[in-house]
PDB file of C-alpha atoms in Angstrom:
ATOM      1  CA  UNK A  16    -117.644 -26.903  11.299  1.00 47.00           C
ATOM      2  CA  UNK A  17    -121.270 -27.352  10.243  1.00 48.00           C
ATOM      3  CA  UNK A  18    -122.436 -25.428  13.324  1.00 51.00           C
ATOM      4  CA  UNK A  19    -120.116 -22.486  12.485  1.00 44.00           C
ATOM      5  CA  UNK A  20    -121.313 -22.461   8.895  1.00 45.00           C
ATOM      6  CA  UNK A  21    -124.945 -22.446  10.059  1.00 45.00           C
ATOM      7  CA  UNK A  22    -124.249 -19.555  12.468  1.00 46.00           C
ATOM      8  CA  UNK A  23    -122.622 -17.562   9.666  1.00 47.00           C
ATOM      9  CA  UNK A  24    -125.660 -18.204   7.478  1.00 48.00           C
ATOM     10  CA  UNK A  25    -128.011 -16.957  10.231  1.00 48.00           C
ATOM     11  CA  UNK A  26    -125.928 -13.803  10.692  1.00 51.00           C
ATOM     12  CA  UNK A  27    -126.020 -13.122   6.941  1.00 51.00           C
ATOM     13  CA  UNK A  28    -129.794 -13.540   6.728  1.00 43.00           C
ATOM     14  CA  UNK A  29    -130.376 -11.440   9.825  1.00 49.00           C
ATOM     15  CA  UNK A  30    -128.109  -8.638   8.579  1.00 48.00           C
ATOM     16  CA  UNK A  31    -129.955  -8.519   5.254  1.00 48.00           C
ATOM     17  CA  UNK A  32    -133.441  -8.393   6.696  1.00 46.00           C
ATOM     18  CA  UNK A  33    -132.416  -6.032   9.494  1.00 50.00           C
ATOM     19  CA  UNK A  34    -131.513  -3.461   6.898  1.00 51.00           C
ATOM     20  CA  UNK A  35    -127.756  -3.908   7.137  1.00 44.00           C
ATOM     21  CA  UNK A  36    -126.636  -5.587   3.903  1.00 48.00           C
ATOM     22  CA  UNK A  37    -123.006  -6.241   3.220  1.00 44.00           C
ATOM     23  CA  UNK A  38    -121.234  -3.143   1.823  1.00 46.00           C
ATOM     24  CA  UNK A  39    -120.922  -2.798  -1.937  1.00 46.00           C
ATOM     25  CA  UNK A  40    -118.572  -0.734  -4.093  1.00 43.00           C
ATOM     26  CA  UNK A  41    -119.642   2.925  -4.352  1.00 44.00           C
ATOM     27  CA  UNK A  42    -121.076   3.966  -7.722  1.00 45.00           C
ATOM     28  CA  UNK A  43    -118.742   5.701 -10.157  1.00 51.00           C
ATOM     29  CA  UNK A  44    -119.700   9.303 -10.899  1.00 61.00           C
ATOM     30  CA  UNK A  45    -120.520   9.792 -14.589  1.00 83.00           C
ATOM     31  CA  UNK A  46    -118.372  12.141 -16.630  1.00 89.00           C
ATOM     32  CA  UNK A  47    -119.907  15.616 -16.508  1.00 93.00           C
ATOM     33  CA  UNK A  48    -120.502  16.968 -20.015  1.00 94.00           C
ATOM     34  CA  UNK A  49    -118.396  19.879 -21.189  1.00 96.00           C
ATOM     35  CA  UNK A  50    -120.340  23.145 -21.095  1.00 94.00           C
ATOM     36  CA  UNK A  51    -119.758  25.434 -24.065  1.00 95.00           C
ATOM     37  CA  UNK A  52    -122.028  28.279 -22.955  1.00 95.00           C
ATOM     38  CA  UNK A  53    -119.233  29.243 -20.526  1.00 95.00           C
ATOM     39  CA  UNK A  54    -116.748  29.724 -23.374  1.00 97.00           C
ATOM     40  CA  UNK A  55    -115.350  33.249 -23.476  1.00 97.00           C
ATOM     41  CA  UNK A  56    -116.870  33.993 -20.064  1.00 97.00           C
ATOM     42  CA  UNK A  57    -115.537  31.761 -17.301  1.00 97.00           C
ATOM     43  CA  UNK A  58    -113.168  29.743 -19.464  1.00 98.00           C
ATOM     44  CA  UNK A  59    -111.297  29.982 -22.733  1.00 98.00           C
ATOM     45  CA  UNK A  60    -112.183  27.682 -25.626  1.00 98.00           C
ATOM     46  CA  UNK A  61    -110.831  26.585 -28.982  1.00 98.00           C
ATOM     47  CA  UNK A  62    -113.119  24.867 -31.482  1.00 97.00           C
ATOM     48  CA  UNK A  63    -111.928  23.285 -34.700  1.00 97.00           C
ATOM     49  CA  UNK A  64    -114.404  21.874 -37.195  1.00 96.00           C
ATOM     50  CA  UNK A  65    -117.799  22.826 -38.549  1.00 94.00           C
ATOM     51  CA  UNK A  66    -119.088  26.338 -37.785  1.00 93.00           C
ATOM     52  CA  UNK A  67    -121.272  26.299 -34.689  1.00 91.00           C
ATOM     53  CA  UNK A  68    -119.885  23.000 -33.389  1.00 96.00           C
ATOM     54  CA  UNK A  69    -119.635  22.209 -29.679  1.00 96.00           C
ATOM     55  CA  UNK A  70    -117.591  19.894 -27.472  1.00 96.00           C
ATOM     56  CA  UNK A  71    -119.487  16.868 -28.791  1.00 96.00           C
ATOM     57  CA  UNK A  72    -119.459  17.729 -32.502  1.00 96.00           C
ATOM     58  CA  UNK A  73    -116.218  19.638 -33.197  1.00 97.00           C
ATOM     59  CA  UNK A  74    -113.355  17.746 -34.811  1.00 96.00           C
ATOM     60  CA  UNK A  75    -111.325  19.061 -31.863  1.00 97.00           C
ATOM     61  CA  UNK A  76    -112.280  21.006 -28.748  1.00 98.00           C
ATOM     62  CA  UNK A  77    -110.240  22.444 -25.881  1.00 98.00           C
ATOM     63  CA  UNK A  78    -111.119  24.615 -22.909  1.00 98.00           C
ATOM     64  CA  UNK A  79    -109.041  26.045 -20.063  1.00 98.00           C
ATOM     65  CA  UNK A  80    -109.803  27.916 -16.849  1.00 98.00           C
ATOM     66  CA  UNK A  81    -107.949  28.849 -13.700  1.00 97.00           C
ATOM     67  CA  UNK A  82    -109.006  27.198 -10.445  1.00 97.00           C
ATOM     68  CA  UNK A  83    -106.853  28.452  -7.587  1.00 96.00           C
ATOM     69  CA  UNK A  84    -103.265  27.432  -8.223  1.00 96.00           C
ATOM     70  CA  UNK A  85    -104.309  25.087 -11.051  1.00 97.00           C
ATOM     71  CA  UNK A  86    -105.503  25.269 -14.631  1.00 98.00           C
ATOM     72  CA  UNK A  87    -108.292  22.900 -15.594  1.00 98.00           C
ATOM     73  CA  UNK A  88    -108.254  21.599 -19.151  1.00 98.00           C
ATOM     74  CA  UNK A  89    -111.039  19.869 -21.059  1.00 98.00           C
ATOM     75  CA  UNK A  90    -110.244  18.104 -24.335  1.00 98.00           C
ATOM     76  CA  UNK A  91    -112.402  16.251 -26.831  1.00 98.00           C
ATOM     77  CA  UNK A  92    -111.849  14.979 -30.369  1.00 97.00           C
ATOM     78  CA  UNK A  93    -113.523  12.848 -32.991  1.00 95.00           C
ATOM     79  CA  UNK A  94    -111.208   9.854 -32.605  1.00 95.00           C
ATOM     80  CA  UNK A  95    -111.017   6.465 -30.934  1.00 92.00           C
ATOM     81  CA  UNK A  96    -107.340   6.952 -30.022  1.00 94.00           C
ATOM     82  CA  UNK A  97    -105.973  10.080 -28.398  1.00 95.00           C
ATOM     83  CA  UNK A  98    -106.410  13.850 -28.124  1.00 96.00           C
ATOM     84  CA  UNK A  99    -103.704  16.259 -26.976  1.00 96.00           C
ATOM     85  CA  UNK A 100    -102.628  19.843 -26.453  1.00 97.00           C
ATOM     86  CA  UNK A 101     -99.035  21.035 -26.720  1.00 95.00           C
ATOM     87  CA  UNK A 102     -97.483  24.172 -25.251  1.00 96.00           C
ATOM     88  CA  UNK A 103     -94.915  25.638 -27.627  1.00 95.00           C
ATOM     89  CA  UNK A 104     -92.693  28.705 -27.876  1.00 93.00           C
ATOM     90  CA  UNK A 105     -93.310  28.724 -31.633  1.00 91.00           C
ATOM     91  CA  UNK A 106     -95.858  27.232 -33.997  1.00 89.00           C
ATOM     92  CA  UNK A 107     -93.813  24.145 -34.801  1.00 86.00           C
ATOM     93  CA  UNK A 108     -93.467  20.718 -33.226  1.00 83.00           C
ATOM     94  CA  UNK A 109     -90.238  20.152 -31.358  1.00 85.00           C
ATOM     95  CA  UNK A 110     -89.313  20.873 -27.746  1.00 87.00           C
ATOM     96  CA  UNK A 111     -92.955  21.054 -26.640  1.00 92.00           C
ATOM     97  CA  UNK A 112     -94.685  20.122 -23.388  1.00 95.00           C
ATOM     98  CA  UNK A 113     -97.662  17.907 -24.334  1.00 96.00           C
ATOM     99  CA  UNK A 114    -100.632  16.590 -22.378  1.00 97.00           C
ATOM    100  CA  UNK A 115    -102.532  13.742 -24.042  1.00 96.00           C
ATOM    101  CA  UNK A 116    -105.656  11.778 -23.187  1.00 96.00           C
ATOM    102  CA  UNK A 117    -105.220   8.233 -24.492  1.00 96.00           C
ATOM    103  CA  UNK A 118    -107.909   5.600 -24.967  1.00 94.00           C
ATOM    104  CA  UNK A 119    -106.406   2.206 -24.144  1.00 91.00           C
ATOM    105  CA  UNK A 120    -107.459  -1.341 -25.047  1.00 85.00           C
ATOM    106  CA  UNK A 121    -109.324  -1.728 -21.754  1.00 87.00           C
ATOM    107  CA  UNK A 122    -111.683   1.116 -22.620  1.00 88.00           C
ATOM    108  CA  UNK A 123    -110.123   3.549 -20.162  1.00 93.00           C
ATOM    109  CA  UNK A 124    -108.928   7.073 -20.953  1.00 96.00           C
ATOM    110  CA  UNK A 125    -105.600   7.885 -19.304  1.00 94.00           C
ATOM    111  CA  UNK A 126    -103.881  11.274 -19.118  1.00 96.00           C
ATOM    112  CA  UNK A 127    -100.217  11.066 -20.137  1.00 95.00           C
ATOM    113  CA  UNK A 128     -97.375  13.571 -20.328  1.00 96.00           C
ATOM    114  CA  UNK A 129     -95.112  13.794 -23.388  1.00 94.00           C
ATOM    115  CA  UNK A 130     -92.242  15.898 -24.659  1.00 93.00           C
ATOM    116  CA  UNK A 131     -91.857  16.448 -28.383  1.00 88.00           C
ATOM    117  CA  UNK A 132     -88.414  15.587 -29.691  1.00 86.00           C
ATOM    118  CA  UNK A 133     -88.668  16.802 -33.278  1.00 74.00           C
ATOM    119  CA  UNK A 134     -91.691  15.032 -34.756  1.00 72.00           C
ATOM    120  CA  UNK A 135     -91.568  12.267 -32.154  1.00 79.00           C
ATOM    121  CA  UNK A 136     -93.410  12.325 -28.805  1.00 84.00           C
ATOM    122  CA  UNK A 137     -91.512  10.851 -25.866  1.00 90.00           C
ATOM    123  CA  UNK A 138     -93.530   9.927 -22.777  1.00 91.00           C
ATOM    124  CA  UNK A 139     -92.302  11.590 -19.587  1.00 92.00           C
ATOM    125  CA  UNK A 140     -92.873   9.757 -16.313  1.00 89.00           C
ATOM    126  CA  UNK A 141     -93.186  12.989 -14.350  1.00 90.00           C
ATOM    127  CA  UNK A 142     -96.835  13.807 -14.985  1.00 93.00           C
ATOM    128  CA  UNK A 143     -98.200  17.108 -13.643  1.00 93.00           C
ATOM    129  CA  UNK A 144    -101.850  16.093 -14.223  1.00 95.00           C
ATOM    130  CA  UNK A 145    -104.218  15.529 -11.324  1.00 94.00           C
ATOM    131  CA  UNK A 146    -107.961  15.127 -10.773  1.00 96.00           C
ATOM    132  CA  UNK A 147    -108.012  13.130 -13.980  1.00 96.00           C
ATOM    133  CA  UNK A 148    -111.191  11.875 -15.611  1.00 96.00           C
ATOM    134  CA  UNK A 149    -111.931  10.675 -19.111  1.00 96.00           C
ATOM    135  CA  UNK A 150    -114.451   8.798 -21.194  1.00 96.00           C
ATOM    136  CA  UNK A 151    -114.760   7.199 -24.615  1.00 95.00           C
ATOM    137  CA  UNK A 152    -118.280   7.562 -26.016  1.00 94.00           C
ATOM    138  CA  UNK A 153    -119.776   7.954 -29.492  1.00 93.00           C
ATOM    139  CA  UNK A 154    -116.341   7.431 -31.070  1.00 93.00           C
ATOM    140  CA  UNK A 155    -114.949  10.415 -29.135  1.00 96.00           C
ATOM    141  CA  UNK A 156    -112.185  10.692 -26.591  1.00 97.00           C
ATOM    142  CA  UNK A 157    -113.047  13.283 -23.937  1.00 98.00           C
ATOM    143  CA  UNK A 158    -111.136  14.126 -20.784  1.00 97.00           C
ATOM    144  CA  UNK A 159    -110.692  16.652 -17.989  1.00 98.00           C
ATOM    145  CA  UNK A 160    -107.680  17.246 -15.752  1.00 98.00           C
ATOM    146  CA  UNK A 161    -105.808  19.908 -13.810  1.00 97.00           C
ATOM    147  CA  UNK A 162    -102.160  20.866 -13.693  1.00 96.00           C
ATOM    148  CA  UNK A 163    -100.368  23.535 -11.642  1.00 96.00           C
ATOM    149  CA  UNK A 164     -99.918  27.032 -13.008  1.00 95.00           C
ATOM    150  CA  UNK A 165     -96.426  27.280 -11.535  1.00 91.00           C
ATOM    151  CA  UNK A 166     -93.914  24.433 -11.561  1.00 83.00           C
ATOM    152  CA  UNK A 167     -90.226  24.220 -10.605  1.00 78.00           C
ATOM    153  CA  UNK A 168     -87.977  24.936 -13.549  1.00 71.00           C
ATOM    154  CA  UNK A 169     -88.089  21.835 -15.739  1.00 77.00           C
ATOM    155  CA  UNK A 170     -87.317  21.425 -19.434  1.00 79.00           C
ATOM    156  CA  UNK A 171     -90.295  19.187 -20.150  1.00 87.00           C
ATOM    157  CA  UNK A 172     -92.929  21.064 -18.090  1.00 92.00           C
ATOM    158  CA  UNK A 173     -93.670  24.704 -18.866  1.00 93.00           C
ATOM    159  CA  UNK A 174     -95.003  27.384 -16.523  1.00 94.00           C
ATOM    160  CA  UNK A 175     -98.543  28.139 -17.610  1.00 95.00           C
ATOM    161  CA  UNK A 176     -98.509  31.664 -16.195  1.00 93.00           C
ATOM    162  CA  UNK A 177     -96.427  32.453 -19.278  1.00 94.00           C
ATOM    163  CA  UNK A 178     -98.061  32.633 -22.700  1.00 96.00           C
ATOM    164  CA  UNK A 179     -97.533  29.844 -25.226  1.00 96.00           C
ATOM    165  CA  UNK A 180     -98.748  28.807 -28.641  1.00 97.00           C
ATOM    166  CA  UNK A 181    -101.175  25.925 -28.282  1.00 97.00           C
ATOM    167  CA  UNK A 182    -100.758  22.945 -30.622  1.00 96.00           C
ATOM    168  CA  UNK A 183    -103.893  20.867 -31.152  1.00 96.00           C
ATOM    169  CA  UNK A 184    -103.628  17.236 -32.244  1.00 94.00           C
ATOM    170  CA  UNK A 185    -105.491  13.926 -32.209  1.00 95.00           C
ATOM    171  CA  UNK A 186    -105.162  10.536 -33.852  1.00 92.00           C
ATOM    172  CA  UNK A 187    -105.334   6.751 -33.525  1.00 91.00           C
ATOM    173  CA  UNK A 188    -103.745   4.629 -30.820  1.00 86.00           C
ATOM    174  CA  UNK A 189    -102.403   1.085 -30.989  1.00 83.00           C
ATOM    175  CA  UNK A 190    -102.597  -0.904 -27.750  1.00 73.00           C
ATOM    176  CA  UNK A 191    -102.827   2.304 -25.756  1.00 73.00           C
ATOM    177  CA  UNK A 192     -99.841   3.946 -27.485  1.00 77.00           C
ATOM    178  CA  UNK A 193    -100.282   7.081 -29.570  1.00 75.00           C
ATOM    179  CA  UNK A 194     -99.457   7.089 -33.284  1.00 72.00           C
ATOM    180  CA  UNK A 195     -99.162   9.869 -35.846  1.00 76.00           C
ATOM    181  CA  UNK A 196    -101.849  12.552 -35.720  1.00 71.00           C
ATOM    182  CA  UNK A 197    -104.799  12.357 -38.099  1.00 65.00           C
ATOM    183  CA  UNK A 198    -103.953  15.352 -40.303  1.00 68.00           C
ATOM    184  CA  UNK A 199    -100.592  16.391 -41.722  1.00 71.00           C
ATOM    185  CA  UNK A 200    -100.760  19.953 -40.404  1.00 79.00           C
ATOM    186  CA  UNK A 201    -102.666  20.009 -37.092  1.00 86.00           C
ATOM    187  CA  UNK A 202    -104.215  23.363 -36.125  1.00 93.00           C
ATOM    188  CA  UNK A 203    -102.235  25.831 -34.028  1.00 95.00           C
ATOM    189  CA  UNK A 204    -103.401  28.907 -32.129  1.00 97.00           C
ATOM    190  CA  UNK A 205    -102.929  32.025 -34.233  1.00 95.00           C
ATOM    191  CA  UNK A 206    -101.209  33.826 -31.349  1.00 96.00           C
ATOM    192  CA  UNK A 207     -99.847  32.961 -27.933  1.00 97.00           C
ATOM    193  CA  UNK A 208    -102.466  32.029 -25.356  1.00 97.00           C
ATOM    194  CA  UNK A 209    -102.704  33.521 -21.875  1.00 97.00           C
ATOM    195  CA  UNK A 210    -104.546  31.580 -19.189  1.00 97.00           C
ATOM    196  CA  UNK A 211    -105.572  34.957 -17.756  1.00 96.00           C
ATOM    197  CA  UNK A 212    -107.633  35.839 -20.819  1.00 97.00           C
ATOM    198  CA  UNK A 213    -110.753  33.880 -21.753  1.00 98.00           C
ATOM    199  CA  UNK A 214    -111.711  33.811 -25.412  1.00 96.00           C
ATOM    200  CA  UNK A 215    -113.951  31.613 -27.536  1.00 97.00           C
ATOM    201  CA  UNK A 216    -112.009  30.984 -30.746  1.00 97.00           C
ATOM    202  CA  UNK A 217    -113.336  29.054 -33.711  1.00 96.00           C
ATOM    203  CA  UNK A 218    -111.064  27.622 -36.405  1.00 95.00           C
ATOM    204  CA  UNK A 219    -112.764  26.095 -39.465  1.00 93.00           C
ATOM    205  CA  UNK A 220    -111.495  22.681 -40.493  1.00 88.00           C
ATOM    206  CA  UNK A 221    -110.128  22.136 -44.002  1.00 81.00           C
ATOM    207  CA  UNK A 222    -113.574  21.154 -45.302  1.00 77.00           C
ATOM    208  CA  UNK A 223    -114.930  24.600 -44.400  1.00 79.00           C
ATOM    209  CA  UNK A 224    -111.943  26.777 -45.287  1.00 71.00           C
ATOM    210  CA  UNK A 225    -112.359  26.756 -49.080  1.00 57.00           C
ATOM    211  CA  UNK A 226    -115.031  29.401 -49.318  1.00 49.00           C
ATOM    212  CA  UNK A 227    -114.053  31.383 -46.261  1.00 47.00           C
ATOM    213  CA  UNK A 228    -110.679  32.703 -47.443  1.00 50.00           C
ATOM    214  CA  UNK A 229    -110.603  36.254 -48.938  1.00 53.00           C
ATOM    215  CA  UNK A 230    -108.975  34.983 -52.139  1.00 50.00           C
ATOM    216  CA  UNK A 231    -111.727  32.451 -52.781  1.00 48.00           C
ATOM    217  CA  UNK A 232    -114.440  34.991 -52.048  1.00 47.00           C
ATOM    218  CA  UNK A 233    -112.810  37.460 -54.442  1.00 55.00           C
ATOM    219  CA  UNK A 234    -112.553  34.734 -57.090  1.00 47.00           C
ATOM    220  CA  UNK A 235    -116.245  33.880 -56.710  1.00 45.00           C
ATOM    221  CA  UNK A 236    -117.205  37.549 -57.083  1.00 50.00           C
ATOM    222  CA  UNK A 237    -115.015  37.914 -60.188  1.00 53.00           C
ATOM    223  CA  UNK A 238    -116.459  34.788 -61.833  1.00 44.00           C
ATOM    224  CA  UNK A 239    -120.010  35.901 -61.053  1.00 47.00           C
ATOM    225  CA  UNK A 240    -119.348  39.343 -62.563  1.00 51.00           C
ATOM    226  CA  UNK A 241    -117.784  37.752 -65.645  1.00 51.00           C
ATOM    227  CA  UNK A 242    -120.764  35.441 -66.179  1.00 51.00           C
ATOM    228  CA  UNK A 243    -123.235  38.290 -65.747  1.00 59.00           C
ATOM    229  CA  UNK A 244    -121.381  40.562 -68.161  1.00 64.00           C
ATOM    230  CA  UNK A 245    -121.090  37.773 -70.692  1.00 58.00           C
ATOM    231  CA  UNK A 246    -124.792  37.008 -70.639  1.00 49.00           C
ATOM    232  CA  UNK A 247    -126.586  38.471 -73.713  1.00 49.00           C
TER     233      UNK A 247
END
């Protein structure tokens, strides 16, 4: 036994110094950052938050682009829980196909498939996502995945070659399970979205909507005029 152990030791030393070390696990590729300079050109984007924000600073960010028979989605949100996109025939929750990127207790980001039943999201085991990758950094959940453009007729999975309203949502997670979204009325695309048309659409968050609405601007002008006319 001692002789065999000594022989194994000699083989190990020789292999190391001969330039043939024992194999190690391959390195994990880092998550490639989301490019926003492609928005409106080679992919469509939705940004929700502060004017001029990008995929790392928006409250919510989504991009989509066609790659062969697939659509690649990129999602990111200012949350430590989950970020999702829903495909809806109207602008309301209920009967919607939802893809969510969920940050679990082990630090991983998993892509899950849900179906909205009223205001409640039910996880569906049939998940059309592939080539999944995700990361949790700087208190943000960010992910990238693909799903087929065409799918067999299925109630919980829509065909993306058709146009749908996009529902944008994010929120906290408890032990890897999603909970209610962060805001009472999550943003929704103003019109149906076609994967064959690339736009770069910005939607101001509530904190930046006050002075951007026509009514508020008109009110500011009226108050300014009143103050000027009332000044002796």
